[in-house]
Amino acid sequence: MSDETVIIGGGPAGSAAAIKLARQGIPVRLLERKPGPHHKVCGEFISYEAAQHLEELGLNFAALGAEPIRHVRFYNGESELIFDLPLTAWSLSRRLLDSALLEQAERAGANVALGTVVRQLSRTDDGWRLVASSQSSVRPASMEFSAKTVFLASGKHELRHWKRNVKESHRQNMIGLKMHFSPSVLHQDQWRNTVEIHLFNGGYAGLEPIENGNINLCFLISQDIYKACGGSWSGILERLSRTSSHMKQRLATLTPCWCEPLAVSGIPYGYIHSPDDAVPNLFSLGDQAAVIPSFAGDGIAIALHTALLAAHIHASGGDSRTYQRLAFNDLTQPVRDAERLAGVLSHRLGRKTAFACARLWPGLTREMIHRTRVGQSNRMQ
Ligand SMILES: Cc1cc2nc3c(=O)[nH]c(=O)nc-3n(C[C@H](O)[C@H](O)[C@H](O)COP(=O)(O)OP(=O)(O)OC[C@H]3O[C@@H](n4cnc5c(N)ncnc54)[C@H](O)[C@@H]3O)c2cc1C
């Protein structure tokens, strides 16, 4: 039995755990199915809480060219609400963020294997057996690993036999789409330091500047809207531009960078790993631990928080049940509050009331954002 800890998945959760474990002298192997840098469906928003963790892990946002985010513009039809963030957030494409973290993991001493897909995870008498295959086009190969402890950080992807125990009420019919655009020279300044959230019936969209001056558009729409647009990208954009004159103006001044958008579906918003489902020596991190509604922009912070908590508990000899219980305690309130808020904002009247209340009591927006954040934990210091 190898005394390596094996991490499945090289997103923010897997890489952060690898860095933390390797820095503490624990032998760690990280298996990531993608062979190199790649885009992911994501708003690319790095909350202040996530940024704090990332800086501690060694990332330098300025050096990576990330855009500081200081303002949020909310839109509900023609209504606009501008909010200044109390603490600076960042915007960086996932392609850059995830690769920078993987490099940092290697630098810390983790054994990182890219292009390696874990096909099977099974229990043995004293730990785990993993069957993986390499994605290499030159020499595709099957391989096996053994480990006493496994960190499961495969994001939205389920491993055969280790699927998340998702309740029916968390199975949603939303489709997530993402596209990078280049803005016209005339409109570049309107994007500086600003993220926009456009709310509409059947979904919402986020627009924000990223490292190279391009703009990321990421949005969620119901399957009904998707079908009504015939599933075509041009039809969906046309439908989006009808949500408000603001969105119409944005889309008219943006040029798509790719031929096709990235898409994802079946995201179990509201899922939280129950401590009752804890399995000895298996730590579930990131989206495998909890899935917060995307508009909260805190999924990366949750990935990092759970990774650092799991690494801390594992390094200090604690077990996975203790970890899953503590993670559950930390994640339940932000995920449930974000779900409640998403419920209110999904209705026309709810959005109107929320905008009116936010204008009357400016502290309310700050309080709502605060309630959807997973806090820094003293336990990990
Ligand atoms: C529409 C949308 C918008 C979002 N916007 C934001 C936002 O703006 N800000 C924010 O903070 N969060 C956002 N999120 C959430 C955020 O993207 C996730 O919470 C975050 O990526 C979770 O990190 P992770 O490491 O758990 O998983 P991932 O980032 O998904 O990483 C999992 C990794 O595991 C690898 N993998 C999967 N299966 C295997 C396997 N069998 N073998 C080997 N490797 C495997 C994958 O290739 C992947 O690299 C958004 C989510 C959606 C759907």
Tab-separated table of C-alpha atoms and ligand atoms in Angstrom:
chain	number	residue	atom	x	y	z
A	1	MET	CA	0.000	0.000	0.000
A	2	SER	CA	1.398	3.367	-1.063
A	3	ASP	CA	1.377	6.042	1.635
A	4	GLU	CA	0.561	8.642	-0.998
A	5	THR	CA	-2.724	10.500	-0.696
A	6	VAL	CA	-4.394	10.434	-4.100
A	7	ILE	CA	-6.467	13.419	-5.263
A	8	ILE	CA	-8.964	12.929	-8.075
A	9	GLY	CA	-9.419	16.169	-10.020
A	10	GLY	CA	-7.231	19.203	-10.651
A	11	GLY	CA	-9.743	22.057	-10.285
A	12	PRO	CA	-9.371	24.617	-7.477
A	13	ALA	CA	-10.350	22.056	-4.805
A	14	GLY	CA	-7.929	19.324	-5.909
A	15	SER	CA	-4.993	21.670	-6.544
A	16	ALA	CA	-5.441	23.590	-3.275
A	17	ALA	CA	-5.521	20.325	-1.313
A	18	ALA	CA	-2.403	19.105	-3.166
A	19	ILE	CA	-0.491	22.316	-2.368
A	20	LYS	CA	-1.464	22.247	1.297
A	21	LEU	CA	-0.657	18.526	1.783
A	22	ALA	CA	2.632	18.725	-0.138
A	23	ARG	CA	3.711	21.760	1.874
A	24	GLN	CA	3.186	19.709	5.016
A	25	GLY	CA	5.430	16.965	3.690
A	26	ILE	CA	2.618	14.492	2.894
A	27	PRO	CA	3.268	12.542	-0.333
A	28	VAL	CA	0.476	13.398	-2.732
A	29	ARG	CA	-0.495	12.374	-6.256
A	30	LEU	CA	-3.048	14.401	-8.214
A	31	LEU	CA	-4.836	12.847	-11.197
A	32	GLU	CA	-6.509	15.251	-13.659
A	33	ARG	CA	-8.318	13.989	-16.719
A	34	LYS	CA	-7.615	16.987	-18.974
A	35	PRO	CA	-4.176	16.933	-20.632
A	36	GLY	CA	-3.621	20.710	-20.403
A	37	PRO	CA	-5.126	24.154	-19.804
A	38	HIS	CA	-8.830	24.288	-20.654
A	39	HIS	CA	-11.868	26.539	-20.287
A	40	LYS	CA	-14.727	25.696	-17.908
A	41	VAL	CA	-18.274	27.002	-17.659
A	42	CYS	CA	-17.846	29.635	-14.936
A	43	GLY	CA	-18.504	33.337	-14.317
A	44	GLU	CA	-14.723	33.688	-13.627
A	45	PHE	CA	-15.566	35.750	-10.505
A	46	ILE	CA	-13.121	35.251	-7.649
A	47	SER	CA	-14.737	36.480	-4.447
A	48	TYR	CA	-12.696	38.274	-1.809
A	49	GLU	CA	-12.807	35.096	0.344
A	50	ALA	CA	-11.508	32.945	-2.529
A	51	ALA	CA	-8.826	35.533	-3.322
A	52	GLN	CA	-7.561	35.426	0.268
A	53	HIS	CA	-7.069	31.653	0.055
A	54	LEU	CA	-5.478	31.860	-3.401
A	55	GLU	CA	-2.954	34.460	-2.300
A	56	GLU	CA	-2.012	32.258	0.660
A	57	LEU	CA	-1.514	29.386	-1.801
A	58	GLY	CA	0.994	31.541	-3.697
A	59	LEU	CA	-1.008	33.118	-6.542
A	60	ASN	CA	-0.245	36.695	-7.504
A	61	PHE	CA	-3.292	38.213	-9.195
A	62	ALA	CA	-1.492	41.252	-10.547
A	63	ALA	CA	1.208	39.061	-12.135
A	64	LEU	CA	-1.471	36.846	-13.705
A	65	GLY	CA	-3.129	39.941	-15.196
A	66	ALA	CA	-6.384	39.441	-13.268
A	67	GLU	CA	-8.894	42.301	-13.264
A	68	PRO	CA	-9.776	43.740	-9.840
A	69	ILE	CA	-13.550	43.898	-9.338
A	70	ARG	CA	-14.915	46.714	-7.166
A	71	HIS	CA	-18.459	47.305	-8.420
A	72	VAL	CA	-21.504	45.191	-9.249
A	73	ARG	CA	-24.236	46.462	-11.575
A	74	PHE	CA	-27.503	44.540	-11.162
A	75	TYR	CA	-30.174	44.722	-13.858
A	76	ASN	CA	-33.817	43.701	-13.729
A	77	GLY	CA	-35.283	44.661	-17.089
A	78	GLU	CA	-34.655	48.426	-17.393
A	79	SER	CA	-33.961	48.816	-13.673
A	80	GLU	CA	-30.331	49.283	-12.668
A	81	LEU	CA	-28.774	49.003	-9.201
A	82	ILE	CA	-25.106	49.805	-8.640
A	83	PHE	CA	-23.326	48.360	-5.643
A	84	ASP	CA	-19.747	48.954	-4.512
A	85	LEU	CA	-18.160	45.803	-3.106
A	86	PRO	CA	-16.867	46.346	0.446
A	87	LEU	CA	-13.731	44.318	-0.383
A	88	THR	CA	-11.987	43.886	-3.744
A	89	ALA	CA	-12.768	40.707	-5.680
A	90	TRP	CA	-10.962	39.525	-8.859
A	91	SER	CA	-11.725	38.208	-12.292
A	92	LEU	CA	-9.528	35.691	-14.062
A	93	SER	CA	-10.364	33.022	-16.629
A	94	ARG	CA	-10.599	29.505	-15.240
A	95	ARG	CA	-8.139	28.410	-17.899
A	96	LEU	CA	-5.480	30.613	-16.282
A	97	LEU	CA	-6.581	30.153	-12.677
A	98	ASP	CA	-6.709	26.355	-12.779
A	99	SER	CA	-3.354	26.075	-14.610
A	100	ALA	CA	-1.668	28.480	-12.168
A	101	LEU	CA	-2.897	26.369	-9.252
A	102	LEU	CA	-1.735	23.120	-10.841
A	103	GLU	CA	1.723	24.632	-11.435
A	104	GLN	CA	1.793	25.735	-7.819
A	105	ALA	CA	0.912	22.182	-6.722
A	106	GLU	CA	3.830	20.769	-8.731
A	107	ARG	CA	6.142	23.423	-7.317
A	108	ALA	CA	5.054	22.444	-3.788
A	109	GLY	CA	6.127	18.851	-4.515
A	110	ALA	CA	2.881	17.136	-5.543
A	111	ASN	CA	3.091	14.480	-8.229
A	112	VAL	CA	0.684	15.857	-10.857
A	113	ALA	CA	-0.481	13.536	-13.653
A	114	LEU	CA	-2.431	15.364	-16.363
A	115	GLY	CA	-4.463	13.522	-18.983
A	116	THR	CA	-5.256	10.780	-16.473
A	117	VAL	CA	-8.913	9.801	-16.075
A	118	VAL	CA	-9.925	7.854	-13.000
A	119	ARG	CA	-12.373	5.227	-14.211
A	120	GLN	CA	-12.886	3.236	-11.056
A	121	LEU	CA	-12.474	3.719	-7.330
A	122	SER	CA	-12.964	0.714	-5.073
A	123	ARG	CA	-12.349	-0.050	-1.430
A	124	THR	CA	-9.752	-2.551	-0.303
A	125	ASP	CA	-9.091	-3.931	3.190
A	126	ASP	CA	-6.735	-1.092	4.069
A	127	GLY	CA	-7.636	1.740	1.694
A	128	TRP	CA	-8.435	2.309	-1.970
A	129	ARG	CA	-7.677	0.949	-5.413
A	130	LEU	CA	-7.946	3.287	-8.386
A	131	VAL	CA	-8.055	2.294	-12.027
A	132	ALA	CA	-7.181	5.104	-14.416
A	133	SER	CA	-6.409	5.528	-18.083
A	134	SER	CA	-4.078	7.976	-19.710
A	135	GLN	CA	-5.526	10.286	-22.377
A	136	SER	CA	-2.226	10.427	-24.223
A	137	SER	CA	-2.782	10.129	-27.969
A	138	VAL	CA	0.719	8.652	-28.315
A	139	ARG	CA	0.478	5.860	-25.776
A	140	PRO	CA	-2.998	5.480	-24.184
A	141	ALA	CA	-2.558	3.185	-21.214
A	142	SER	CA	-4.449	1.792	-18.279
A	143	MET	CA	-2.897	2.064	-14.820
A	144	GLU	CA	-3.646	1.280	-11.215
A	145	PHE	CA	-2.911	3.108	-7.989
A	146	SER	CA	-3.399	2.202	-4.357
A	147	ALA	CA	-3.816	4.699	-1.570
A	148	LYS	CA	-4.794	4.764	2.075
A	149	THR	CA	-6.632	8.057	1.620
A	150	VAL	CA	-8.406	9.573	-1.387
A	151	PHE	CA	-9.565	13.181	-1.853
A	152	LEU	CA	-12.475	13.278	-4.292
A	153	ALA	CA	-12.378	16.633	-6.127
A	154	SER	CA	-13.903	15.729	-9.477
A	155	GLY	CA	-16.283	18.731	-9.487
A	156	LYS	CA	-19.576	18.084	-11.259
A	157	HIS	CA	-18.309	14.781	-12.671
A	158	GLU	CA	-19.446	11.666	-10.829
A	159	LEU	CA	-17.285	8.603	-10.485
A	160	ARG	CA	-18.919	5.287	-11.152
A	161	HIS	CA	-20.153	3.834	-7.791
A	162	TRP	CA	-19.350	7.118	-5.942
A	163	LYS	CA	-22.124	9.390	-7.106
A	164	ARG	CA	-23.277	12.252	-4.878
A	165	ASN	CA	-26.458	11.455	-2.968
A	166	VAL	CA	-28.462	14.227	-4.674
A	167	LYS	CA	-32.074	14.767	-3.549
A	168	GLU	CA	-34.740	15.008	-6.227
A	169	SER	CA	-35.441	18.632	-5.164
A	170	HIS	CA	-31.854	19.587	-6.064
A	171	ARG	CA	-32.072	18.209	-9.601
A	172	GLN	CA	-32.611	21.296	-11.693
A	173	ASN	CA	-33.332	21.851	-15.319
A	174	MET	CA	-31.009	24.798	-15.890
A	175	ILE	CA	-28.414	24.962	-18.647
A	176	GLY	CA	-25.182	26.916	-18.118
A	177	LEU	CA	-23.465	28.546	-21.124
A	178	LYS	CA	-20.281	30.527	-21.443
A	179	MET	CA	-18.563	32.528	-24.170
A	180	HIS	CA	-15.630	34.948	-24.236
A	181	PHE	CA	-16.062	38.142	-26.253
A	182	SER	CA	-13.813	41.002	-27.243
A	183	PRO	CA	-15.342	44.417	-26.570
A	184	SER	CA	-15.277	47.244	-29.100
A	185	VAL	CA	-12.501	49.769	-28.376
A	186	LEU	CA	-15.134	52.440	-27.710
A	187	HIS	CA	-16.743	50.420	-24.913
A	188	GLN	CA	-13.682	48.993	-23.159
A	189	ASP	CA	-13.871	51.496	-20.308
A	190	GLN	CA	-17.413	50.599	-19.303
A	191	TRP	CA	-16.151	47.186	-18.139
A	192	ARG	CA	-13.342	48.369	-15.876
A	193	ASN	CA	-13.501	46.825	-12.371
A	194	THR	CA	-17.152	45.891	-12.846
A	195	VAL	CA	-19.236	42.741	-12.902
A	196	GLU	CA	-22.793	42.878	-14.232
A	197	ILE	CA	-25.605	40.571	-13.164
A	198	HIS	CA	-28.658	40.602	-15.444
A	199	LEU	CA	-31.752	38.971	-13.939
A	200	PHE	CA	-34.677	37.825	-16.075
A	201	ASN	CA	-37.494	35.284	-16.097
A	202	GLY	CA	-36.037	31.800	-16.468
A	203	GLY	CA	-32.416	32.657	-15.680
A	204	TYR	CA	-29.661	35.175	-15.143
A	205	ALA	CA	-26.437	36.238	-16.843
A	206	GLY	CA	-23.096	37.538	-15.610
A	207	LEU	CA	-20.721	39.682	-17.666
A	208	GLU	CA	-17.242	40.630	-16.511
A	209	PRO	CA	-13.831	41.630	-17.852
A	210	ILE	CA	-11.033	39.043	-17.700
A	211	GLU	CA	-7.223	39.160	-17.882
A	212	ASN	CA	-6.699	39.980	-21.561
A	213	GLY	CA	-9.306	42.737	-21.843
A	214	ASN	CA	-11.906	40.252	-23.102
A	215	ILE	CA	-15.339	39.871	-21.546
A	216	ASN	CA	-16.757	36.652	-20.126
A	217	LEU	CA	-20.478	36.041	-20.572
A	218	CYS	CA	-21.783	33.196	-18.448
A	219	PHE	CA	-25.471	32.543	-17.980
A	220	LEU	CA	-28.052	30.058	-16.820
A	221	ILE	CA	-31.318	29.535	-18.662
A	222	SER	CA	-34.149	27.089	-18.154
A	223	GLN	CA	-34.463	24.161	-20.520
A	224	ASP	CA	-37.782	25.680	-21.657
A	225	ILE	CA	-36.014	28.818	-22.918
A	226	TYR	CA	-33.256	26.701	-24.443
A	227	LYS	CA	-35.799	24.604	-26.332
A	228	ALA	CA	-37.847	27.652	-27.372
A	229	CYS	CA	-34.663	29.030	-29.000
A	230	GLY	CA	-34.235	25.751	-30.866
A	231	GLY	CA	-31.005	25.169	-28.918
A	232	SER	CA	-29.172	27.438	-31.363
A	233	TRP	CA	-26.516	29.842	-30.058
A	234	SER	CA	-27.716	32.711	-32.257
A	235	GLY	CA	-31.310	32.097	-31.105
A	236	ILE	CA	-30.241	32.120	-27.450
A	237	LEU	CA	-28.258	35.362	-27.870
A	238	GLU	CA	-31.212	36.942	-29.620
A	239	ARG	CA	-33.474	35.883	-26.718
A	240	LEU	CA	-30.941	37.240	-24.209
A	241	SER	CA	-30.741	40.597	-25.976
A	242	ARG	CA	-34.514	40.933	-25.540
A	243	THR	CA	-34.241	40.805	-21.731
A	244	SER	CA	-33.351	44.538	-21.524
A	245	SER	CA	-31.980	47.437	-23.549
A	246	HIS	CA	-28.818	47.189	-21.402
A	247	MET	CA	-28.182	43.594	-22.464
A	248	LYS	CA	-29.031	44.441	-26.076
A	249	GLN	CA	-26.439	47.246	-26.043
A	250	ARG	CA	-23.798	44.965	-24.474
A	251	LEU	CA	-24.276	42.185	-27.012
A	252	ALA	CA	-24.260	44.636	-29.921
A	253	THR	CA	-20.770	45.837	-28.976
A	254	LEU	CA	-19.176	42.431	-28.260
A	255	THR	CA	-17.530	40.080	-30.754
A	256	PRO	CA	-17.476	36.354	-29.881
A	257	CYS	CA	-14.021	34.772	-29.467
A	258	TRP	CA	-15.133	31.177	-30.151
A	259	CYS	CA	-17.435	29.556	-32.703
A	260	GLU	CA	-19.456	27.696	-30.068
A	261	PRO	CA	-20.145	28.350	-26.386
A	262	LEU	CA	-19.232	25.932	-23.613
A	263	ALA	CA	-22.274	24.308	-22.024
A	264	VAL	CA	-23.154	22.370	-18.895
A	265	SER	CA	-26.401	20.966	-17.497
A	266	GLY	CA	-27.786	18.988	-14.579
A	267	ILE	CA	-26.051	21.036	-11.857
A	268	PRO	CA	-27.489	19.984	-8.468
A	269	TYR	CA	-27.751	23.449	-6.888
A	270	GLY	CA	-28.296	23.201	-3.142
A	271	TYR	CA	-26.571	19.827	-2.746
A	272	ILE	CA	-24.587	19.471	0.487
A	273	HIS	CA	-22.693	16.282	1.336
A	274	SER	CA	-24.306	14.865	4.461
A	275	PRO	CA	-21.933	13.763	7.251
A	276	ASP	CA	-24.105	10.602	7.423
A	277	ASP	CA	-22.772	9.669	3.971
A	278	ALA	CA	-19.124	9.986	5.070
A	279	VAL	CA	-16.922	7.065	4.019
A	280	PRO	CA	-13.704	6.290	5.955
A	281	ASN	CA	-10.559	7.719	4.274
A	282	LEU	CA	-12.548	9.446	1.515
A	283	PHE	CA	-12.695	13.269	1.675
A	284	SER	CA	-15.208	14.897	-0.713
A	285	LEU	CA	-14.193	18.453	-1.681
A	286	GLY	CA	-15.447	21.385	-3.755
A	287	ASP	CA	-18.573	20.657	-5.818
A	288	GLN	CA	-18.447	17.134	-4.405
A	289	ALA	CA	-18.999	18.726	-0.951
A	290	ALA	CA	-21.603	21.365	-1.852
A	291	VAL	CA	-23.033	23.252	-4.831
A	292	ILE	CA	-24.024	26.867	-4.183
A	293	PRO	CA	-26.233	28.727	-6.724
A	294	SER	CA	-23.823	30.175	-9.287
A	295	PHE	CA	-24.909	33.827	-9.048
A	296	ALA	CA	-23.478	33.904	-5.495
A	297	GLY	CA	-20.020	33.633	-7.125
A	298	ASP	CA	-18.681	31.619	-4.215
A	299	GLY	CA	-18.202	28.110	-5.670
A	300	ILE	CA	-14.435	28.612	-5.960
A	301	ALA	CA	-14.273	29.855	-2.356
A	302	ILE	CA	-16.148	26.723	-1.247
A	303	ALA	CA	-13.758	24.545	-3.261
A	304	LEU	CA	-10.758	26.188	-1.572
A	305	HIS	CA	-12.316	26.245	1.893
A	306	THR	CA	-13.170	22.534	1.818
A	307	ALA	CA	-9.764	21.639	0.318
A	308	LEU	CA	-7.843	23.465	3.022
A	309	LEU	CA	-10.075	22.126	5.781
A	310	ALA	CA	-9.725	18.527	4.539
A	311	ALA	CA	-5.951	18.863	4.142
A	312	HIS	CA	-5.653	20.334	7.633
A	313	ILE	CA	-7.731	17.572	9.230
A	314	HIS	CA	-5.980	14.808	7.298
A	315	ALA	CA	-2.508	16.197	8.086
A	316	SER	CA	-3.339	16.377	11.775
A	317	GLY	CA	-4.525	12.757	11.863
A	318	GLY	CA	-8.287	13.463	11.778
A	319	ASP	CA	-10.751	11.310	9.884
A	320	SER	CA	-13.069	11.986	6.961
A	321	ARG	CA	-16.218	11.857	9.132
A	322	THR	CA	-14.910	14.751	11.239
A	323	TYR	CA	-14.065	16.653	8.046
A	324	GLN	CA	-17.479	16.070	6.424
A	325	ARG	CA	-19.237	17.166	9.629
A	326	LEU	CA	-17.228	20.400	9.903
A	327	ALA	CA	-17.617	21.110	6.170
A	328	PHE	CA	-21.391	20.532	6.477
A	329	ASN	CA	-21.564	23.003	9.391
A	330	ASP	CA	-19.586	25.643	7.472
A	331	LEU	CA	-21.451	25.275	4.169
A	332	THR	CA	-25.089	24.820	5.159
A	333	GLN	CA	-25.940	28.443	5.947
A	334	PRO	CA	-24.346	30.090	2.847
A	335	VAL	CA	-25.757	27.465	0.484
A	336	ARG	CA	-29.273	27.615	1.970
A	337	ASP	CA	-29.306	31.443	2.035
A	338	ALA	CA	-28.105	31.579	-1.583
A	339	GLU	CA	-30.887	29.124	-2.521
A	340	ARG	CA	-33.518	31.293	-0.777
A	341	LEU	CA	-32.224	34.384	-2.554
A	342	ALA	CA	-32.208	32.569	-5.900
A	343	GLY	CA	-35.847	31.590	-5.225
A	344	VAL	CA	-36.859	35.230	-4.580
A	345	LEU	CA	-34.973	36.537	-7.636
A	346	SER	CA	-36.476	33.934	-9.944
A	347	HIS	CA	-39.884	35.722	-9.760
A	348	ARG	CA	-40.636	39.061	-11.378
A	349	LEU	CA	-42.286	40.370	-8.189
A	350	GLY	CA	-39.433	39.048	-6.023
A	351	ARG	CA	-36.880	40.893	-8.169
A	352	LYS	CA	-38.897	44.111	-8.093
A	353	THR	CA	-39.248	43.920	-4.306
A	354	ALA	CA	-35.558	43.060	-3.845
A	355	PHE	CA	-34.483	46.060	-5.970
A	356	ALA	CA	-36.870	48.387	-4.063
A	357	CYS	CA	-35.628	47.126	-0.669
A	358	ALA	CA	-31.968	47.414	-1.748
A	359	ARG	CA	-32.580	51.073	-2.744
A	360	LEU	CA	-34.310	51.863	0.563
A	361	TRP	CA	-31.788	49.995	2.735
A	362	PRO	CA	-28.393	49.943	1.005
A	363	GLY	CA	-26.981	47.808	3.859
A	364	LEU	CA	-29.338	44.987	2.812
A	365	THR	CA	-27.366	44.071	-0.344
A	366	ARG	CA	-24.161	43.943	1.693
A	367	GLU	CA	-25.885	41.703	4.284
A	368	MET	CA	-27.245	39.352	1.595
A	369	ILE	CA	-23.833	39.052	-0.075
A	370	HIS	CA	-22.235	38.460	3.327
A	371	ARG	CA	-24.725	35.681	4.137
A	372	THR	CA	-23.837	33.756	0.966
A	373	ARG	CA	-20.072	33.674	1.771
A	374	VAL	CA	-18.257	30.784	3.355
A	375	GLY	CA	-16.103	32.331	6.092
A	376	GLN	CA	-12.393	31.953	6.732
A	377	SER	CA	-11.955	29.253	9.323
A	378	ASN	CA	-9.813	29.696	12.429
A	379	ARG	CA	-9.471	25.914	12.588
A	380	MET	CA	-7.079	25.961	9.630
A	381	GLN	CA	-4.589	28.475	11.003
B	1	LIG	C1	-22.761	28.545	-14.719
B	1	LIG	C2	-21.774	28.558	-13.580
B	1	LIG	C3	-21.148	29.742	-13.222
B	1	LIG	C4	-20.253	29.762	-12.134
B	1	LIG	N1	-19.647	30.939	-11.817
B	1	LIG	C5	-18.819	30.991	-10.742
B	1	LIG	C6	-18.144	32.198	-10.407
B	1	LIG	O1	-18.233	33.202	-11.112
B	1	LIG	N2	-17.359	32.200	-9.285
B	1	LIG	C7	-17.221	31.101	-8.487
B	1	LIG	O2	-16.556	31.187	-7.448
B	1	LIG	N3	-17.823	29.919	-8.816
B	1	LIG	C8	-18.596	29.836	-9.922
B	1	LIG	N4	-19.163	28.647	-10.286
B	1	LIG	C9	-18.890	27.449	-9.477
B	1	LIG	C10	-17.479	26.913	-9.714
B	1	LIG	O3	-17.226	26.796	-11.099
B	1	LIG	C11	-17.305	25.547	-9.031
B	1	LIG	O4	-17.903	25.577	-7.769
B	1	LIG	C12	-15.832	25.179	-8.906
B	1	LIG	O5	-15.247	25.016	-10.174
B	1	LIG	C13	-15.681	23.878	-8.120
B	1	LIG	O6	-14.313	23.515	-8.088
B	1	LIG	P1	-13.900	21.968	-8.017
B	1	LIG	O7	-12.430	21.935	-7.918
B	1	LIG	O8	-14.732	21.289	-6.986
B	1	LIG	O9	-14.407	21.361	-9.406
B	1	LIG	P2	-13.928	21.663	-10.904
B	1	LIG	O10	-13.440	23.034	-11.053
B	1	LIG	O11	-15.073	21.221	-11.761
B	1	LIG	O12	-12.705	20.687	-11.098
B	1	LIG	C14	-12.882	19.286	-11.142
B	1	LIG	C15	-11.731	18.717	-11.942
B	1	LIG	O13	-11.783	17.292	-11.861
B	1	LIG	C16	-11.467	16.751	-13.138
B	1	LIG	N5	-12.063	15.406	-13.195
B	1	LIG	C17	-13.377	15.102	-13.234
B	1	LIG	N6	-13.553	13.773	-13.266
B	1	LIG	C18	-12.315	13.221	-13.249
B	1	LIG	C19	-11.825	11.883	-13.297
B	1	LIG	N7	-12.673	10.841	-13.358
B	1	LIG	N8	-10.479	11.673	-13.277
B	1	LIG	C20	-9.612	12.714	-13.212
B	1	LIG	N9	-10.021	14.011	-13.190
B	1	LIG	C21	-11.357	14.258	-13.200
B	1	LIG	C22	-12.079	17.738	-14.123
B	1	LIG	O14	-11.464	17.667	-15.388
B	1	LIG	C23	-11.839	19.070	-13.414
B	1	LIG	O15	-10.642	19.716	-13.830
B	1	LIG	C24	-20.022	28.579	-11.388
B	1	LIG	C25	-20.616	27.371	-11.776
B	1	LIG	C26	-21.469	27.359	-12.872
B	1	LIG	C27	-22.095	26.053	-13.279
